[in-house]
CSV table of C-alpha atoms and ligand atoms in Angstrom, one decimal:
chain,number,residue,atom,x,y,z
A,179,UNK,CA,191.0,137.4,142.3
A,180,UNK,CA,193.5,138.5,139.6
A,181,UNK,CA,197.0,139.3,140.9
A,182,UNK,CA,199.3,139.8,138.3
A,183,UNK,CA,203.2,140.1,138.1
A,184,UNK,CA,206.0,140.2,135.6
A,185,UNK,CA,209.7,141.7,134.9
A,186,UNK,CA,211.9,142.4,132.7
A,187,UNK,CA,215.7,143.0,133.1
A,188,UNK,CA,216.8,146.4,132.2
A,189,UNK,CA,218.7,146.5,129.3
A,190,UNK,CA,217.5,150.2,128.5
A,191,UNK,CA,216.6,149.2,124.7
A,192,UNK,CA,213.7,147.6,124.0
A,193,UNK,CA,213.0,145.4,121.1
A,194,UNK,CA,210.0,144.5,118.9
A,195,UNK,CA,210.3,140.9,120.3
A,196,UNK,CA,210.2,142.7,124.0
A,197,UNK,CA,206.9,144.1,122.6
A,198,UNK,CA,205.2,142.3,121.0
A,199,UNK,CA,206.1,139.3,123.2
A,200,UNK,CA,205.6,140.6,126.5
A,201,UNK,CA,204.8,144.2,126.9
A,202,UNK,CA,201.8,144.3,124.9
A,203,UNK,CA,200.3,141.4,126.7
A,204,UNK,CA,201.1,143.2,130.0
A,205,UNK,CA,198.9,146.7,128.8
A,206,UNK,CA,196.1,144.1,128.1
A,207,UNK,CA,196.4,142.9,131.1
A,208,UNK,CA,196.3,146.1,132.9
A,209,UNK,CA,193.0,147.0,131.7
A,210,UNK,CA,191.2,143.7,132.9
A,211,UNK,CA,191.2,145.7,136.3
A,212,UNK,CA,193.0,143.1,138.0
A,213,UNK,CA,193.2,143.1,141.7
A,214,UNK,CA,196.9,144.0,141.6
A,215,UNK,CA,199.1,144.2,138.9
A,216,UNK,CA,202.9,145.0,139.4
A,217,UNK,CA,205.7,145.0,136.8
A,218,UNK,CA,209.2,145.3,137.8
A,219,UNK,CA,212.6,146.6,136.1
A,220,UNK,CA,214.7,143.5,137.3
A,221,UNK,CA,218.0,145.1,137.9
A,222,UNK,CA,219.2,142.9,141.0
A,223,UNK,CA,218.4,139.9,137.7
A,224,UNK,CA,221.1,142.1,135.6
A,225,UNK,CA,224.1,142.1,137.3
A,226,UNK,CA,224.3,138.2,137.3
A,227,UNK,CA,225.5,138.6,133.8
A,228,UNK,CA,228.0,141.3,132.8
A,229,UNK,CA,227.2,144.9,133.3
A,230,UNK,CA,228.7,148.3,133.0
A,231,UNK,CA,227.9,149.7,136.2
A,232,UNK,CA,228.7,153.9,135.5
A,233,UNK,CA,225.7,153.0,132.7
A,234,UNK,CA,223.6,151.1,134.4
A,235,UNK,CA,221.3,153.4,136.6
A,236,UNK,CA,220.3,155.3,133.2
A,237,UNK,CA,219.9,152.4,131.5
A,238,UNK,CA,217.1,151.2,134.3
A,239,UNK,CA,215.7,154.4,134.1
A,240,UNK,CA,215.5,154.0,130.5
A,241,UNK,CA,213.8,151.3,130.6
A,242,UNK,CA,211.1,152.8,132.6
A,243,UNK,CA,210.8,155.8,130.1
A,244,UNK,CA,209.7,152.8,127.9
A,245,UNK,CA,207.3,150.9,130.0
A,246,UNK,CA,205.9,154.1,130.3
A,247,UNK,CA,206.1,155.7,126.7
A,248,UNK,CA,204.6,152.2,125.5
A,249,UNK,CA,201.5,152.4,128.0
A,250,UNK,CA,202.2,150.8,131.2
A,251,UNK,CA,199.5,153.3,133.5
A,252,UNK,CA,200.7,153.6,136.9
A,253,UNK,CA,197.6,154.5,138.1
A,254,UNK,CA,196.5,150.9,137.3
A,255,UNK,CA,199.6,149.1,137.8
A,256,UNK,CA,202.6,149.5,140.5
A,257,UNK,CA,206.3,150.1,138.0
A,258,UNK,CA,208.9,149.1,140.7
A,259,UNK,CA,212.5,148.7,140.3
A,260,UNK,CA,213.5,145.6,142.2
A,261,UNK,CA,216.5,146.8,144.0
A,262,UNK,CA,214.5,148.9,146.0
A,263,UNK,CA,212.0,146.4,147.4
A,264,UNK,CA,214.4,145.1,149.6
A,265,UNK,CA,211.9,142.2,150.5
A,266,UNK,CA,212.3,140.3,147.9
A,267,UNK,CA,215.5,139.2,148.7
A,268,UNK,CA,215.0,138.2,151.9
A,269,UNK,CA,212.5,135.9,150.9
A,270,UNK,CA,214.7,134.9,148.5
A,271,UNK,CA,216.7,133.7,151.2
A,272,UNK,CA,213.9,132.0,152.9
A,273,UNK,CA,213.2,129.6,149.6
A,274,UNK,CA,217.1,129.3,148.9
A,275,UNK,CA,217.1,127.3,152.4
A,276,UNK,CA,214.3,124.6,151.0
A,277,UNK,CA,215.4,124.8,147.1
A,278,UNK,CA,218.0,121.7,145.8
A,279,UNK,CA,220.4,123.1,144.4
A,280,UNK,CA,219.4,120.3,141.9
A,281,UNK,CA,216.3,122.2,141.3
A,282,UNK,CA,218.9,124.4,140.0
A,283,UNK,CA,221.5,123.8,137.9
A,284,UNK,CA,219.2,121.7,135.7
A,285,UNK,CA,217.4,124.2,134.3
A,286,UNK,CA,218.3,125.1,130.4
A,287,UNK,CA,218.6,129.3,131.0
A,288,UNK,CA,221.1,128.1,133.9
A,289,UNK,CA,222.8,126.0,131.7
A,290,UNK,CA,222.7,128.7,128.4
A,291,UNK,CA,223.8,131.7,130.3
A,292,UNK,CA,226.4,129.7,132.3
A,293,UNK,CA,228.0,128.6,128.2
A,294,UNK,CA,227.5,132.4,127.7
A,295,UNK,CA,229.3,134.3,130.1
A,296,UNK,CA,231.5,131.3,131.4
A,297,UNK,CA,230.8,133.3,134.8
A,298,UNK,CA,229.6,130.8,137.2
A,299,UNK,CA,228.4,133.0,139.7
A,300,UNK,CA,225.7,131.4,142.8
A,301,UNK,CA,223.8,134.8,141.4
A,302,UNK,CA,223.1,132.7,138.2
A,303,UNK,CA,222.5,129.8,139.3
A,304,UNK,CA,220.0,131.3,142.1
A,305,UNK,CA,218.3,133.5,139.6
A,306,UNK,CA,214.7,131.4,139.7
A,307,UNK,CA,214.4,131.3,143.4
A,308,UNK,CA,214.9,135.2,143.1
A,309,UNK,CA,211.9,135.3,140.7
A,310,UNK,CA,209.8,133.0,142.5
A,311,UNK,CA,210.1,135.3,145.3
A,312,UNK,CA,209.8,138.4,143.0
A,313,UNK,CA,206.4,136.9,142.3
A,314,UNK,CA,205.1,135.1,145.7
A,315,UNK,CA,206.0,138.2,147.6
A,316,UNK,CA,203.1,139.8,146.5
A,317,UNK,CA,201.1,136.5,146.3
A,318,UNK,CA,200.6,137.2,142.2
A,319,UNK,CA,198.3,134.2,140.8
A,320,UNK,CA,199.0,135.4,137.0
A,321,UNK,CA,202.6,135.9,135.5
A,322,UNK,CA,202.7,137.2,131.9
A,323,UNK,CA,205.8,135.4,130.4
A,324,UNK,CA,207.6,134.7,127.3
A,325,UNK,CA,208.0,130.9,126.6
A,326,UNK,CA,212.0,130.8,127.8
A,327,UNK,CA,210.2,131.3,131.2
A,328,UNK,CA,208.2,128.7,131.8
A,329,UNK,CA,210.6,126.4,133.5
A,330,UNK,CA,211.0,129.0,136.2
A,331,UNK,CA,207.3,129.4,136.9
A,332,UNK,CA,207.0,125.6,136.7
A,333,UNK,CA,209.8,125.9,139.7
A,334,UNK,CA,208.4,128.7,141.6
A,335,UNK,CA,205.1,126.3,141.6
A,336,UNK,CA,207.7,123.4,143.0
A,337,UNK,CA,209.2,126.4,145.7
A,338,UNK,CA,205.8,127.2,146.9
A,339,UNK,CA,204.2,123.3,147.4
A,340,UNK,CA,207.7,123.0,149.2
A,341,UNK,CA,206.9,126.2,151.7
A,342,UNK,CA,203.4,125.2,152.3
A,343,UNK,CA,204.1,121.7,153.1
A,344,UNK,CA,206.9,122.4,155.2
A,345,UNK,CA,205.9,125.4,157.4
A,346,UNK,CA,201.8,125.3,156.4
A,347,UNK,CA,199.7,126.8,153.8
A,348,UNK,CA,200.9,130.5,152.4
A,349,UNK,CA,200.8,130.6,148.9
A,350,UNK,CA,198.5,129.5,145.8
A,351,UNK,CA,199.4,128.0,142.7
A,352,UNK,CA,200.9,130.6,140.3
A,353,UNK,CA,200.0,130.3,136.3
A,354,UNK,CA,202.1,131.3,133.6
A,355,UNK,CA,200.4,133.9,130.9
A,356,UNK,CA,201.8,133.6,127.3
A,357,UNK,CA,201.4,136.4,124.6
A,358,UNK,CA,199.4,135.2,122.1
A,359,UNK,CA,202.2,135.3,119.0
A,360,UNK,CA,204.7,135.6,121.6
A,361,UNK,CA,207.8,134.6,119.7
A,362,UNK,CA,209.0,137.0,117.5
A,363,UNK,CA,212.2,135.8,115.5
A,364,UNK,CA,215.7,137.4,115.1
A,365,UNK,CA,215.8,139.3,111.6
A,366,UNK,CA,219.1,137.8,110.6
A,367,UNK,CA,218.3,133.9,112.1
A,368,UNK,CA,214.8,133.3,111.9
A,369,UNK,CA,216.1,130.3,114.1
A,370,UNK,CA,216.5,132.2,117.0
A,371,UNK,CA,214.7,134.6,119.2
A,372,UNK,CA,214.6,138.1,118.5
A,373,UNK,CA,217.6,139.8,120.6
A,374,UNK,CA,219.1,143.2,121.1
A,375,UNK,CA,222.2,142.7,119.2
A,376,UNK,CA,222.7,144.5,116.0
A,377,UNK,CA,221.0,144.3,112.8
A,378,UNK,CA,219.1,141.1,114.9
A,379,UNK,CA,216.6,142.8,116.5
A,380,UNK,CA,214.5,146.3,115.6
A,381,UNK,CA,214.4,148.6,118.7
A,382,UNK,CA,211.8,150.5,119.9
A,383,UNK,CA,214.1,153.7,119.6
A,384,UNK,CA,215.5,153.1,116.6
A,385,UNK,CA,215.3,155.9,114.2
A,386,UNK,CA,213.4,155.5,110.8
A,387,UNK,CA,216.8,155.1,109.0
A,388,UNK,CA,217.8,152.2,111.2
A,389,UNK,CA,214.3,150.5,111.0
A,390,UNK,CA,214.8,150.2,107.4
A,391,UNK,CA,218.2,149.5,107.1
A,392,UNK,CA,217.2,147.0,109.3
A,393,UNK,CA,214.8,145.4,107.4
A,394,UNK,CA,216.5,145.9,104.2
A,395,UNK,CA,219.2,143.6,105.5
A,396,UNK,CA,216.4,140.8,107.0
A,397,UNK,CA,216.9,137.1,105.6
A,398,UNK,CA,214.4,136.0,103.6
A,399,UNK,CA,213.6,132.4,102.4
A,400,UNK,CA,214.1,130.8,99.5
A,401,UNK,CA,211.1,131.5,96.6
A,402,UNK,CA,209.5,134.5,96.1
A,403,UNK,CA,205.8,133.9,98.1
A,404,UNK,CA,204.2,136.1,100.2
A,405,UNK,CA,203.4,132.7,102.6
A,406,UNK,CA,202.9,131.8,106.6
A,407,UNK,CA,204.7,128.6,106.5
A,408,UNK,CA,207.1,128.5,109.7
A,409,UNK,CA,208.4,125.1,108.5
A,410,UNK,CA,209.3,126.0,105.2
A,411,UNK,CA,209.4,130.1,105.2
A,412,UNK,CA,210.5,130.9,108.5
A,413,UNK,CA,211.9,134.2,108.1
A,414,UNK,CA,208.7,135.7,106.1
A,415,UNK,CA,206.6,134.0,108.6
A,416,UNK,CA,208.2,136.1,111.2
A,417,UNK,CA,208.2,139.4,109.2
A,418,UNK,CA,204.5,138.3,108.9
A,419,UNK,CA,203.6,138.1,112.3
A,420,UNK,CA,205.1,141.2,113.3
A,421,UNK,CA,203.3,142.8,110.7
A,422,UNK,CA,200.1,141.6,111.5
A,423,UNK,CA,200.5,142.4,115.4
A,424,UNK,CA,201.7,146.0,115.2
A,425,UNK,CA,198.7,146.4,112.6
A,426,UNK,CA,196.0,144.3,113.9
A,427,UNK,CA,195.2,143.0,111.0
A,428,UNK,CA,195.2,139.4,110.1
A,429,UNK,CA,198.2,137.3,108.5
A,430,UNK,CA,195.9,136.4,105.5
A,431,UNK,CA,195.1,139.7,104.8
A,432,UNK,CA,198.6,140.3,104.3
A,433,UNK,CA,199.1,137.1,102.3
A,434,UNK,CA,196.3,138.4,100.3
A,435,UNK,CA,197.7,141.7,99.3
A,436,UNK,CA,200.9,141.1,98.8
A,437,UNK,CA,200.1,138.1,96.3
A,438,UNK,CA,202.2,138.1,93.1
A,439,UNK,CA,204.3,140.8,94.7
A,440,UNK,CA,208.3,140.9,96.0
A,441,UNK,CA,209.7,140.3,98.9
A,442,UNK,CA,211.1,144.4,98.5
A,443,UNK,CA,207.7,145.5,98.1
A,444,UNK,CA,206.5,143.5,101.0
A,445,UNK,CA,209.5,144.6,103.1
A,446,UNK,CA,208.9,148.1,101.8
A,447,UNK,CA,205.1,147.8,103.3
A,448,UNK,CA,206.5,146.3,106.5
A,449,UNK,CA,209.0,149.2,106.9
A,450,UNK,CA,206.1,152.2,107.1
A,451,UNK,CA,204.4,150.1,109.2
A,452,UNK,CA,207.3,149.6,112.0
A,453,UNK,CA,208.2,152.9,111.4
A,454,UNK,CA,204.7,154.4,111.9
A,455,UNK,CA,203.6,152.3,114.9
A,456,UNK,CA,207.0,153.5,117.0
A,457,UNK,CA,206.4,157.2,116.1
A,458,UNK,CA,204.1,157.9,119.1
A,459,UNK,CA,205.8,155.7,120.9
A,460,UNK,CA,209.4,157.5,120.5
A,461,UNK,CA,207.9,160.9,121.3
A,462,UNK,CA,206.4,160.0,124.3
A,463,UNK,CA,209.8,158.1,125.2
A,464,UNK,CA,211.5,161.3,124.4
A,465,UNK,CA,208.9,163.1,126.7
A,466,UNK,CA,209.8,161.5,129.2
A,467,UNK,CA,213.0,161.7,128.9
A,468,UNK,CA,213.1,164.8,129.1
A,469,UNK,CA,211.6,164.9,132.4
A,470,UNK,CA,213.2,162.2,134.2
A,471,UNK,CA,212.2,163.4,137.8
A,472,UNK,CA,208.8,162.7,137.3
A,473,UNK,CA,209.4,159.4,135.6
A,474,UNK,CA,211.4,158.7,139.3
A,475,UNK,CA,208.4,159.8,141.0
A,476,UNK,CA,206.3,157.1,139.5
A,477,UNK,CA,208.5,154.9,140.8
A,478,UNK,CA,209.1,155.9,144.4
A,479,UNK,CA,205.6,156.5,145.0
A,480,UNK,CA,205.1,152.6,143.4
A,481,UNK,CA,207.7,151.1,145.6
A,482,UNK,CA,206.6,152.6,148.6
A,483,UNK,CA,203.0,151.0,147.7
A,484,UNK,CA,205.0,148.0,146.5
A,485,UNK,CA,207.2,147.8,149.9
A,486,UNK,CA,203.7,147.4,152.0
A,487,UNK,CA,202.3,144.9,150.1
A,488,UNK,CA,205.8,142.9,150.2
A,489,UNK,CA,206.1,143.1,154.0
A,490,UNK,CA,202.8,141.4,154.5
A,491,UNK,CA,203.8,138.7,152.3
A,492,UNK,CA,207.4,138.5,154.6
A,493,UNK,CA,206.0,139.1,157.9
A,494,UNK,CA,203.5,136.0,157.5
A,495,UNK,CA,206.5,134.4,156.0
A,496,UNK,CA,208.7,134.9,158.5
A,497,UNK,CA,206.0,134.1,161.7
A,498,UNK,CA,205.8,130.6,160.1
A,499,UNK,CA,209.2,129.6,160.3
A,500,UNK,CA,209.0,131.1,163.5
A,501,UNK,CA,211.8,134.1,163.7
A,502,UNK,CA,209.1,136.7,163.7
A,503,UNK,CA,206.4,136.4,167.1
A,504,UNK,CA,203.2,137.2,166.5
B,770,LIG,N1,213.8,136.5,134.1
B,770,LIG,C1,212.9,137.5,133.5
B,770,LIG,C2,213.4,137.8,132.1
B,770,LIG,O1,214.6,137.7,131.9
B,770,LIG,C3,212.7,138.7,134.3
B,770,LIG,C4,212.0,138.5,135.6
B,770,LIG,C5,212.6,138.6,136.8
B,770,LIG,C6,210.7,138.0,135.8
B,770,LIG,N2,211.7,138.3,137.8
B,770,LIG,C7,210.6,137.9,137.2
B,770,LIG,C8,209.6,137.6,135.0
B,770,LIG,C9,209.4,137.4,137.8
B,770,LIG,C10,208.5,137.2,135.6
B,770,LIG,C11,208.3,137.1,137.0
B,770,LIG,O2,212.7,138.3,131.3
């Protein structure tokens, strides 16, 4: 049986890499009619890095306008924000007791965001063993991730062997779910991932003026073909890939019809295409928007499903280690 779980931290802008890379995958997902399927706004995740508290509750509940406007269905899939499943942390608790802090503090997003922010706060450091409990807390199988992730589902494996060896058998194996052309590219660096800082990444609420200023301003490679070639053309193999996902068409195709042409008329094509695929999208956003207290209804009446399921998980939990009688 299916059980599927993944998050994202709110940053109440969405990209083209959050997309294509995860959210996509995640719609899919929700129509395989999986068992469960939960996705979560992370915002206890965001405030290990710096924040601007007076903007961050609109900015989670922006977020969920655009899990929503993008096709999230909540009447397949629980949308939670993960401050209000208090659960999770106190399992977090439970697997900080058994995780080395060695675990830790080798781990290469640990060691990135620590460079970062030059905050070193435990928070940080303890960020995996708060997803591993995000995820086992509802005993999810299946975790849609992009590829920057994988270390911390390889540790949430390492968490859970640890739990069921020490106090008995409680969870299964958890399996990581990439997005099939997961890595979308910055605009500017085609060296690094896509990200919300300007002119880097598209987002999903830009305006059709920004989109193709945006793309205007793209790097392209040296030589003048329309060519997949991530070695050699890194940057039009990106612009390729996210035109072939948001058009379902295949990269070839492209190649094909944009032979013997320029890179402007290429990034012209690319441009209606963006521009056309986040039109729906940034009315429905604006939708609901616009009615905020129902997009909070969706989530209360998620999190009080999502707050049963969790104390299950915790109340099993916490008979094991014995401060909970049966
Ligand atoms: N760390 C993830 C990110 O930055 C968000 C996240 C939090 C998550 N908890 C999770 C993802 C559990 C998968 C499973 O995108």
């Amino acid at each position: 049986m299916t059980r599927i779980f993944s998050g994202i931290r709110p940053s109440g802008k969405l990209h083209l890499g959050n997309y294509l890379g995860a959210i996509k995958n995640w719609i899919e997902l929700q129509d395989k009619n999986p068992e469960l399927c939960v996705f979560m706004i992370a915002d206890y995740h965001g405030i290990t890095t710096p924040f601007e508290p007076k903007k961050y509750g609109e900015q989670i509940l922006d977020t969920a306008c655009e899990f929503l406007a993008a096709g999230l269905n909540p009447k397949k899939i629980l949308l939670i924000r993960q401050s209000q499943i208090h659960q999770h942390i106190e399992l977090a608790w439970i697997f900080n007791t058994i995780t080395p802090i060695s675990w830790l503090d080798r781990l290469p997003t640990y060691k990135e965001q620590l460079e970062k922010t030059k905050s070193n706060n435990v928070g940080l450091l303890d960020y995996p063993v708060l997803m591993a409990a995000d995820i086992l807390i509802y005993k999810a199988n299946l975790v849609p991730v992009g590829e920057d992730q994988l270390p911390h589902i390889d540790l949430t494996n390492e968490i859970l062997k640890k739990i069921n060896s020490t106090f008995g058998q409680t969870f299964e194996p958890v399996k990581a779910h990439l997005a099939p052309g997961a890595r979308i590219m910055s605009l500017q660096d085609p060296a690094k991932k896509m990200s919300k800082t300007e002119d880097e990444g598209i987002a999903l609420t830009d305006s059709p003026d920004q989109i193709r200023e945006k793309i205007k301003k793209a790097v392209t490679d040296s030589g003048r073909e329309i060519k997949f070639d991530e070695k050699n053309k890194p940057a039009i193999s990106n612009l390729l890939t996210i035109y072939s996902l948001l058009s379902n068409k295949q990269i070839s195709d492209f190649e094909k019809e944009y032979e013997g042409k320029s890179y402007v008329e290429f990034k012209n094509g690319l441009t209606e295409t963006v521009v056309s695929f986040l039109k729906p999208f940034q009315k429905k956003y604006n939708q609901f928007k616009n009615n905020i207290g129902e997009v909070e209804k969706v989530l209360e009446d998620s999190e009080e499903k999502a707050r049963n399921e969790a104390q299950k998980t915790l109340n099993e939990v916490k008979q094991k280690i014995g401060v909970l009688s049966r």
